[in-house]
PDB file of C-alpha atoms in Angstrom:
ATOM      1  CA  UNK A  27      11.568 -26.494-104.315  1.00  0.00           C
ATOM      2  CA  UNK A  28      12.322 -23.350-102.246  1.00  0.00           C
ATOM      3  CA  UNK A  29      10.303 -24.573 -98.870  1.00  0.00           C
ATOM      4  CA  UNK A  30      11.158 -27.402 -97.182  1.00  0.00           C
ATOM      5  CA  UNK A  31       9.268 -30.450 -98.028  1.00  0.00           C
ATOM      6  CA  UNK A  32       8.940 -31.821 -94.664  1.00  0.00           C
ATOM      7  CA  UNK A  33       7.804 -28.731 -93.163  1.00  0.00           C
ATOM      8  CA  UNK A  34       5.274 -28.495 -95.940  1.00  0.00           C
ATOM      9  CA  UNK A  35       3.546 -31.743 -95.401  1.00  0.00           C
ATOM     10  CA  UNK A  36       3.435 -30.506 -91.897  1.00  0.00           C
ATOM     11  CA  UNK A  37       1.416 -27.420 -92.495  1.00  0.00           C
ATOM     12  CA  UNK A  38      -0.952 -29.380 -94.735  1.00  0.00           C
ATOM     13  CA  UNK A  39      -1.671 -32.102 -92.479  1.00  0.00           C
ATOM     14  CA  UNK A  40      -2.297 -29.990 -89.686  1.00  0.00           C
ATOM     15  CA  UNK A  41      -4.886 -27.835 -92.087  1.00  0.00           C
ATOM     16  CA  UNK A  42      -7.018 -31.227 -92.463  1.00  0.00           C
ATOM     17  CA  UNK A  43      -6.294 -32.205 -89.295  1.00  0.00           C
ATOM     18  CA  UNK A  44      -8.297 -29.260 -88.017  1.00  0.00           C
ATOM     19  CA  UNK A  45     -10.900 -28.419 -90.471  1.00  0.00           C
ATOM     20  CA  UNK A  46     -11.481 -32.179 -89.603  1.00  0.00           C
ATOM     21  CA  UNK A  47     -11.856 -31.722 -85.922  1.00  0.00           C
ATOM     22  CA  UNK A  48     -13.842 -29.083 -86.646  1.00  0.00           C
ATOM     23  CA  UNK A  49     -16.366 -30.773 -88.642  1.00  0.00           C
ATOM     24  CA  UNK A  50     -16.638 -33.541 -85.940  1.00  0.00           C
ATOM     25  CA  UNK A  51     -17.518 -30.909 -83.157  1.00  0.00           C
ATOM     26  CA  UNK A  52     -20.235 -30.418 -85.281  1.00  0.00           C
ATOM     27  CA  UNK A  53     -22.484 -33.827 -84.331  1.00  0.00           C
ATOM     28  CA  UNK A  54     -22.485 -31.866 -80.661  1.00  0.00           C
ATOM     29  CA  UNK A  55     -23.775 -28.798 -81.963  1.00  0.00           C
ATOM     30  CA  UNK A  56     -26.931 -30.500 -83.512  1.00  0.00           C
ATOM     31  CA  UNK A  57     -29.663 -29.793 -80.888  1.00  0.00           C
ATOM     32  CA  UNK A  58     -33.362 -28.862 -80.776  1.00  0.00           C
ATOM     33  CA  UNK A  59     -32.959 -26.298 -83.379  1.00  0.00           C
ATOM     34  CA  UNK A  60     -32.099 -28.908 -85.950  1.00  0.00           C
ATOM     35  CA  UNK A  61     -35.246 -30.613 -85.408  1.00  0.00           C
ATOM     36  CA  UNK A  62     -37.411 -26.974 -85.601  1.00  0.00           C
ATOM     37  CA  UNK A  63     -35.457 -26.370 -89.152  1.00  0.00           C
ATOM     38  CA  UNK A  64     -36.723 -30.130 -90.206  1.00  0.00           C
ATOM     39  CA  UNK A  65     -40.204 -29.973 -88.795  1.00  0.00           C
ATOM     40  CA  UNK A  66     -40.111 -25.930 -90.978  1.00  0.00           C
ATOM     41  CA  UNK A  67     -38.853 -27.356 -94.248  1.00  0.00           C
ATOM     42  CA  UNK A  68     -41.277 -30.599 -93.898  1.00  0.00           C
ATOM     43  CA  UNK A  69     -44.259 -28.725 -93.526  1.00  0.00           C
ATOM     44  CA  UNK A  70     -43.418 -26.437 -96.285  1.00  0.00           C
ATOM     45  CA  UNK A  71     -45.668 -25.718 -99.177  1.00  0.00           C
ATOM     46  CA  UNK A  72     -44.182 -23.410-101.123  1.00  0.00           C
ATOM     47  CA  UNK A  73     -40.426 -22.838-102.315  1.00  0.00           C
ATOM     48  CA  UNK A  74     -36.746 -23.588 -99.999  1.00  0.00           C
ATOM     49  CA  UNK A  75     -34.622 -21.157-100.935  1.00  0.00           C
ATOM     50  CA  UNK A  76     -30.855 -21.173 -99.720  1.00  0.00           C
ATOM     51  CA  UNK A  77     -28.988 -17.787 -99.615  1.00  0.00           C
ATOM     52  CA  UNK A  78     -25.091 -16.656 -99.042  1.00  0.00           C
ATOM     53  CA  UNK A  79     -22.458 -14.144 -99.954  1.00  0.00           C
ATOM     54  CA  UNK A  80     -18.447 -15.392-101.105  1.00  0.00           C
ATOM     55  CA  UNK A  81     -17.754 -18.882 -99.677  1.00  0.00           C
ATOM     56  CA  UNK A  82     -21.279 -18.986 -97.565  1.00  0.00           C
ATOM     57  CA  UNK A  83     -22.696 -18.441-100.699  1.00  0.00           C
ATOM     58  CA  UNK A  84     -20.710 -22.023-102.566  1.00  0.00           C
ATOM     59  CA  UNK A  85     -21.851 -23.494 -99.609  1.00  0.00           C
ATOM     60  CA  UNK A  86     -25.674 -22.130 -99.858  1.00  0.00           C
ATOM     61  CA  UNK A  87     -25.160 -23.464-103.650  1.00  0.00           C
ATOM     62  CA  UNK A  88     -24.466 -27.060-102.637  1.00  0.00           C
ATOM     63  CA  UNK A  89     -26.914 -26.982 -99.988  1.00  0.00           C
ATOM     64  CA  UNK A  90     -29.686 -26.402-102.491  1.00  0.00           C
ATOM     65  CA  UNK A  91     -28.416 -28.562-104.733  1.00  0.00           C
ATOM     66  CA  UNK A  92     -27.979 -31.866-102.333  1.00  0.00           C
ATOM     67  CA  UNK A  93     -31.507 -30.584-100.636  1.00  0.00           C
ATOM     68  CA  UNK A  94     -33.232 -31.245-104.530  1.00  0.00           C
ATOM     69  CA  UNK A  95     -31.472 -34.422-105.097  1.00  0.00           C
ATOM     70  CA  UNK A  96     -32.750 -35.616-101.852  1.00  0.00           C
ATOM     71  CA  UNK A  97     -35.889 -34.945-102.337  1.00  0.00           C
ATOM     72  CA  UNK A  98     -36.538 -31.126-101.388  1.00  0.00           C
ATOM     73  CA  UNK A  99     -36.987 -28.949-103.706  1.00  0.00           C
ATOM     74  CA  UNK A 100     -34.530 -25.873-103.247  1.00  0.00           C
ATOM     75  CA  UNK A 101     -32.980 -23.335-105.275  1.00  0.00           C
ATOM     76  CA  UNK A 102     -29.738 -21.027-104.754  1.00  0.00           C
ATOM     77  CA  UNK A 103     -30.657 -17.308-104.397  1.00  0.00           C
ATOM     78  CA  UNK A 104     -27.814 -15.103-104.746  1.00  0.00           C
ATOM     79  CA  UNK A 105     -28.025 -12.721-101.960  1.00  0.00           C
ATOM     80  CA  UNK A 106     -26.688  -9.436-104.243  1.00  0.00           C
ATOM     81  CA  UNK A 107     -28.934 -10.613-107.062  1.00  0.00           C
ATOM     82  CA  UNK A 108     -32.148 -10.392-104.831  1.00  0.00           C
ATOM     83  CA  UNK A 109     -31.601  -7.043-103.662  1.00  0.00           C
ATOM     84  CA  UNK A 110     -31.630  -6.220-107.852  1.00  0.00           C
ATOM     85  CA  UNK A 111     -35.307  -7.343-108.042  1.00  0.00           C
ATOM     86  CA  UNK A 112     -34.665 -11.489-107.738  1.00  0.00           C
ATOM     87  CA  UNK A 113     -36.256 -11.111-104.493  1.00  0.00           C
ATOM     88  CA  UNK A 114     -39.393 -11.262-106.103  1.00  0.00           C
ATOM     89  CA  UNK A 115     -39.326 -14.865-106.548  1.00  0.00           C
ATOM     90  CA  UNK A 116     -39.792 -15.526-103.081  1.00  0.00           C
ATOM     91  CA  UNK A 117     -43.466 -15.536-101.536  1.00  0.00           C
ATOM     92  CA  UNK A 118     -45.295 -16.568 -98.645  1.00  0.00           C
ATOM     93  CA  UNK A 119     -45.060 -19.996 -97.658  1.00  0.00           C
ATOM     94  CA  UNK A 120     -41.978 -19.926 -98.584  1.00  0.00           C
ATOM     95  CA  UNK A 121     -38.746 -20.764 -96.312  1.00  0.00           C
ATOM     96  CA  UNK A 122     -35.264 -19.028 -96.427  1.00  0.00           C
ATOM     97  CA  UNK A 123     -32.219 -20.158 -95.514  1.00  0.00           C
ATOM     98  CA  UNK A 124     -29.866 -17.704 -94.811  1.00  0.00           C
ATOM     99  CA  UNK A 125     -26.011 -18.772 -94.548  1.00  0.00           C
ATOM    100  CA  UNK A 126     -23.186 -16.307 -93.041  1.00  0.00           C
ATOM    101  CA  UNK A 127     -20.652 -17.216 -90.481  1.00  0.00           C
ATOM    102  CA  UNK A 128     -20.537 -13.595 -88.821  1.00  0.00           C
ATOM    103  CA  UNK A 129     -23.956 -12.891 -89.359  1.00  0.00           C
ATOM    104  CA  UNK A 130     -23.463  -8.989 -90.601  1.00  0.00           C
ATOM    105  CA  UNK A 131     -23.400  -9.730 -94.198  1.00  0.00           C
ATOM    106  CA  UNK A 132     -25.500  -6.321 -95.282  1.00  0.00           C
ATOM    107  CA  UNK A 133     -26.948  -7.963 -98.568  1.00  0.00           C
ATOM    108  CA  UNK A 134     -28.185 -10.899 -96.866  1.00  0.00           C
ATOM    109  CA  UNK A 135     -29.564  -9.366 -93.906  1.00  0.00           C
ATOM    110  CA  UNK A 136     -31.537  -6.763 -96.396  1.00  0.00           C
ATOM    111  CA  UNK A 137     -32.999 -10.019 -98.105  1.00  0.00           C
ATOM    112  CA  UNK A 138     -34.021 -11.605 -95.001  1.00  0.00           C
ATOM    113  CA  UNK A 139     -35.832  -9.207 -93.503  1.00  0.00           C
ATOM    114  CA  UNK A 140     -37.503  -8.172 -96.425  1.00  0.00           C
ATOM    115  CA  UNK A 141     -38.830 -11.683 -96.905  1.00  0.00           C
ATOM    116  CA  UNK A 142     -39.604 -11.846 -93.193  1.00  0.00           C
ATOM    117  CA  UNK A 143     -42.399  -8.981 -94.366  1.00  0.00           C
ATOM    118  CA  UNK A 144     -43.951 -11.464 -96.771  1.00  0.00           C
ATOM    119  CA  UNK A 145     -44.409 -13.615 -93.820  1.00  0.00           C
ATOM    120  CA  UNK A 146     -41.560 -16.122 -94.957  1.00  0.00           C
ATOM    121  CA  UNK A 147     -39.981 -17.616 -92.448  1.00  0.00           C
ATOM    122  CA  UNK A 148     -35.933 -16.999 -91.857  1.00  0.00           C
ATOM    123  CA  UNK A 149     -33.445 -19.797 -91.167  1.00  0.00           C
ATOM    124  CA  UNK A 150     -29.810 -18.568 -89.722  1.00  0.00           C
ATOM    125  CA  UNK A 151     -26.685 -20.405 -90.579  1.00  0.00           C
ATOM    126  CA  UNK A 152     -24.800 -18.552 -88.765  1.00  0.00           C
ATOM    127  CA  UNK A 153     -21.915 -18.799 -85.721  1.00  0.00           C
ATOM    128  CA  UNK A 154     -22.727 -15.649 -84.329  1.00  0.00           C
ATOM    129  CA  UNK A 155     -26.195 -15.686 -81.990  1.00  0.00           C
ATOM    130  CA  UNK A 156     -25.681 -12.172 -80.964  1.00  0.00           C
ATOM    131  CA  UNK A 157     -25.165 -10.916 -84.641  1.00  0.00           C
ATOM    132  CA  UNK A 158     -27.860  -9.216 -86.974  1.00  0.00           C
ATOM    133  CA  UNK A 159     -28.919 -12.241 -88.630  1.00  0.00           C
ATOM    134  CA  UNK A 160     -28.920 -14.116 -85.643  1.00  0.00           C
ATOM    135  CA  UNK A 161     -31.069 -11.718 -83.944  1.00  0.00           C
ATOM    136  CA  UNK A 162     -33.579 -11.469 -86.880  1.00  0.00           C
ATOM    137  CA  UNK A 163     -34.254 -14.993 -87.847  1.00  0.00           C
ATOM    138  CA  UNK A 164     -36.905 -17.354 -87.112  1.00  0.00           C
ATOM    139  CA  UNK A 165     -34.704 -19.995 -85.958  1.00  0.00           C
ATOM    140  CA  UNK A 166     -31.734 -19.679 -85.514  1.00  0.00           C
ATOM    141  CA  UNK A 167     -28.808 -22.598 -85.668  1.00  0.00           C
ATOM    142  CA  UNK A 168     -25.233 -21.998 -84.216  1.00  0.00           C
ATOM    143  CA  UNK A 169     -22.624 -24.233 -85.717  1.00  0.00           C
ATOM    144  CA  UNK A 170     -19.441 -22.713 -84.727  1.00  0.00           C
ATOM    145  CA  UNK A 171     -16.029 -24.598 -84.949  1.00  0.00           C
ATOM    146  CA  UNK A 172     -13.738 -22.145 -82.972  1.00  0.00           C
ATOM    147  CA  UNK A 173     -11.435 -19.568 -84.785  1.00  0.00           C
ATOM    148  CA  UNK A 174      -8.755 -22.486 -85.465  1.00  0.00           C
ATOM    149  CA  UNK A 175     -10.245 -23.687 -88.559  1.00  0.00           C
ATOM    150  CA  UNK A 176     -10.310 -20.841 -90.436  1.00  0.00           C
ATOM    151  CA  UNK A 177      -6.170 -19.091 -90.944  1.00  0.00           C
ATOM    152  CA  UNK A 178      -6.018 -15.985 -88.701  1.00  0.00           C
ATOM    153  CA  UNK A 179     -10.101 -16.237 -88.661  1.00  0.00           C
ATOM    154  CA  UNK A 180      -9.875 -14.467 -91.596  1.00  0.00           C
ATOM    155  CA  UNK A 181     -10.190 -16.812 -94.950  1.00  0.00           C
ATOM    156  CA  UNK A 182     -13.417 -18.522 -94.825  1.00  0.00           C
ATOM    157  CA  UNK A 183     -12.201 -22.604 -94.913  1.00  0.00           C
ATOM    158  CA  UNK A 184     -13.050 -24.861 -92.070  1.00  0.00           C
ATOM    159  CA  UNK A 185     -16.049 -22.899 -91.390  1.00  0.00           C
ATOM    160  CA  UNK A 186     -17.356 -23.166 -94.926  1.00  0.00           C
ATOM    161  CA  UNK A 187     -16.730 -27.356 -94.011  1.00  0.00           C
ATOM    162  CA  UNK A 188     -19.201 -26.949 -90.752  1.00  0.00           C
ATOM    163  CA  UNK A 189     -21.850 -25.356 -92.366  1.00  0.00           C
ATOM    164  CA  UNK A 190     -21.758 -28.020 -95.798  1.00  0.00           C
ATOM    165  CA  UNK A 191     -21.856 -30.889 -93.611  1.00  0.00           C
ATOM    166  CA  UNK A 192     -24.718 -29.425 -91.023  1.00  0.00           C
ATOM    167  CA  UNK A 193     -26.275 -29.178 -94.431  1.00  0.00           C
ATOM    168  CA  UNK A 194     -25.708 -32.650 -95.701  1.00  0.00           C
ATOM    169  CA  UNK A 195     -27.307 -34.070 -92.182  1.00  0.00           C
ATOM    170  CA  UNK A 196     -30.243 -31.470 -93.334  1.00  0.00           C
ATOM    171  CA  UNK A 197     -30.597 -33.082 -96.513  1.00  0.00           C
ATOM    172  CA  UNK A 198     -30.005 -36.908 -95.188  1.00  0.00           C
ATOM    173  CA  UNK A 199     -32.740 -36.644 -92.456  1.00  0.00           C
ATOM    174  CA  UNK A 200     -35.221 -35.155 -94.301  1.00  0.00           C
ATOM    175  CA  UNK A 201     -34.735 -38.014 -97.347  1.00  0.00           C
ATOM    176  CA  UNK A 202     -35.682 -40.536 -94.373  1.00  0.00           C
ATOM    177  CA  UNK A 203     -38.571 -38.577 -93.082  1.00  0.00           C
ATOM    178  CA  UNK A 204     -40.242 -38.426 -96.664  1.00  0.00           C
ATOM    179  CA  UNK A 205     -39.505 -41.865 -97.014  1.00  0.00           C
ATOM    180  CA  UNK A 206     -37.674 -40.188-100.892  1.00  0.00           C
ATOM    181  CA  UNK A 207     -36.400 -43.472-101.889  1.00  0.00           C
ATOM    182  CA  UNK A 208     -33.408 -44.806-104.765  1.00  0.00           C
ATOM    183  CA  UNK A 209     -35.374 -44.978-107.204  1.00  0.00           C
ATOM    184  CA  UNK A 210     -36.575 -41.194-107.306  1.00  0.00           C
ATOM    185  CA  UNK A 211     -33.391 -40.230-107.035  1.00  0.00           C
ATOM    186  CA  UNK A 212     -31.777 -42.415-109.768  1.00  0.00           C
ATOM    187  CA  UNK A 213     -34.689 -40.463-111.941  1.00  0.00           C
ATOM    188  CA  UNK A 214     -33.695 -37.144-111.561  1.00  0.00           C
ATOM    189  CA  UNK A 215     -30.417 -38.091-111.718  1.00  0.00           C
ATOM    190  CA  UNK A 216     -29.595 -39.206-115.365  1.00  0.00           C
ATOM    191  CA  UNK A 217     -26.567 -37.911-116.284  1.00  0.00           C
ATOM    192  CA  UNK A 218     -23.257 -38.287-115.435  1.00  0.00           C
ATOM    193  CA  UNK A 219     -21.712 -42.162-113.644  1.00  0.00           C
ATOM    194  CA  UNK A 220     -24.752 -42.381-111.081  1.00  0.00           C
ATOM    195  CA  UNK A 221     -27.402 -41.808-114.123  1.00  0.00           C
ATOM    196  CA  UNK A 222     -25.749 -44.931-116.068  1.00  0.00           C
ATOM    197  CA  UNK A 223     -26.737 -47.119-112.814  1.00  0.00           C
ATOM    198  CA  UNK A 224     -28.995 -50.020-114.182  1.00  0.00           C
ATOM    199  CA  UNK A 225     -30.059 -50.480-110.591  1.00  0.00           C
ATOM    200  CA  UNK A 226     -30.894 -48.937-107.124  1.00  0.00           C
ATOM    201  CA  UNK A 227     -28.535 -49.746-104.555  1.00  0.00           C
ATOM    202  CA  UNK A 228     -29.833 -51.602-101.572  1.00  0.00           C
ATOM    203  CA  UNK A 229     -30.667 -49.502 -98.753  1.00  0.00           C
ATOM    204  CA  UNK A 230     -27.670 -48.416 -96.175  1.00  0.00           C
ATOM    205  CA  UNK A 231     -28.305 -48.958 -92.450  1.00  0.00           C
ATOM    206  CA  UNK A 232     -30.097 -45.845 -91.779  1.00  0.00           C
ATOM    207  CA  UNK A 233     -31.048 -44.752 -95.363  1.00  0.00           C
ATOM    208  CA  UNK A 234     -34.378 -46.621 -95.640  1.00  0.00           C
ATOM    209  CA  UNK A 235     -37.648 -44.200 -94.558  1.00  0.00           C
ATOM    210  CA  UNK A 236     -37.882 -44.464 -91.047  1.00  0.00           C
ATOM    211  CA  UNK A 237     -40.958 -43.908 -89.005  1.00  0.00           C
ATOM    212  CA  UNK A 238     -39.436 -42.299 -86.448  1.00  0.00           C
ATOM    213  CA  UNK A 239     -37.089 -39.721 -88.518  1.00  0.00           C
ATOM    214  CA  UNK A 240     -38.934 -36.766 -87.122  1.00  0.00           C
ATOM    215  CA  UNK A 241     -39.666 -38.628 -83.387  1.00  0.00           C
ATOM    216  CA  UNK A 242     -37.648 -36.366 -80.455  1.00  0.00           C
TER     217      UNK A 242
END
């Protein structure tokens, strides 16, 4: 092994240890705007869409994913592929989501205020208020984790983190406010070691629809 092994472990633990701080500063980023991007997607009738370019865009992928299995329906639009006609999937009463850390992603700027003229509302991911996309959207939610979670604020890694997990609070709150139970899920789910489940689980403290999931 040409490095040393103890300096290696070293390096790695302090990577976790600080994409890990930086997903815990995220719980004091969730504010008002959170609960405007609920209320938005709740009283949607049309289509979620969730949009991003390089690692945004695996984490725009996910989102739309865990959104579906929870009980929103949401599809991945790839930001490049919309500007190539995709675009015209998306109508109003619609909802974007629009995920990019610096906010001056050209493609996905394009594609969001383009929908904007169909009258679809634009939701910004971003951790840059002052940038295009955070000046154009609807609402706009800042979940920034400080440059240290990301190496020389360059390659996109502990800020990829801060955005999935804003995501999976997205996803968790708005199960409990449509009261989108086990059982639901289990159905849509039938593949793979969750779709061989012969059972629901019993609810987790929290989980169960709440009356109050949407209460400020």
């Amino acid at each position: 092994m040409t490095t040393n092994p103890t300096a290696t472990l070293a390096a790695a633990r302090d990577v976790i240890r600080r994409e890990g701080a930086g997903v815990l500063s995220v719980a004091e980023q969730v504010d008002e705007t959170f609960l405007r991007v609920v209320d938005l997607l709740l009283e949607c009738r049309g289509k979620v869409f969730v949009t991003g370019s390089g690692t945004s865009g695996a984490v725009a992928r996910r989102m739309a994913h865990l959104l579906s299995v929870c009980g929103t329906p949401a599809l991945f639009l790839p930001g490049m592929d919309a500007l190539h006609g995709t675009m015209g999937a998306v109508a109003h009463g619609d909802v974007l989501i629009t995920i990019s850390h610096g906010g001056e992603s050209d493609e996905l700027n394009q594609l969001s205020e383009r929908v904007q003229r169909r009258g679809v509302p634009v939701i910004a991911l971003t951790a840059q208020a002052q940038s295009t996309l955070g000046r154009l959207a609807d609402v706009t939610v800042i979940v920034d984790a400080g440059p240290d979670v990301d190496p020389g604020g360059l390659v996109a890694m502990g800020s990829t983190l801060v955005a999935a997990v804003w995501g999976d609070a997205l996803a968790y709150i708005l199960m409990r406010a449509r009261g989108y139970g086990w059982e639901e899920v289990l159905f849509t789910h039938p593949a793979g070691a969750v779709g061989r489940r012969t059972a629901a689980p019993e609810a987790l403290p929290g989980l169960e629809p709440a009356a109050d999931a949407r209460e400020g």
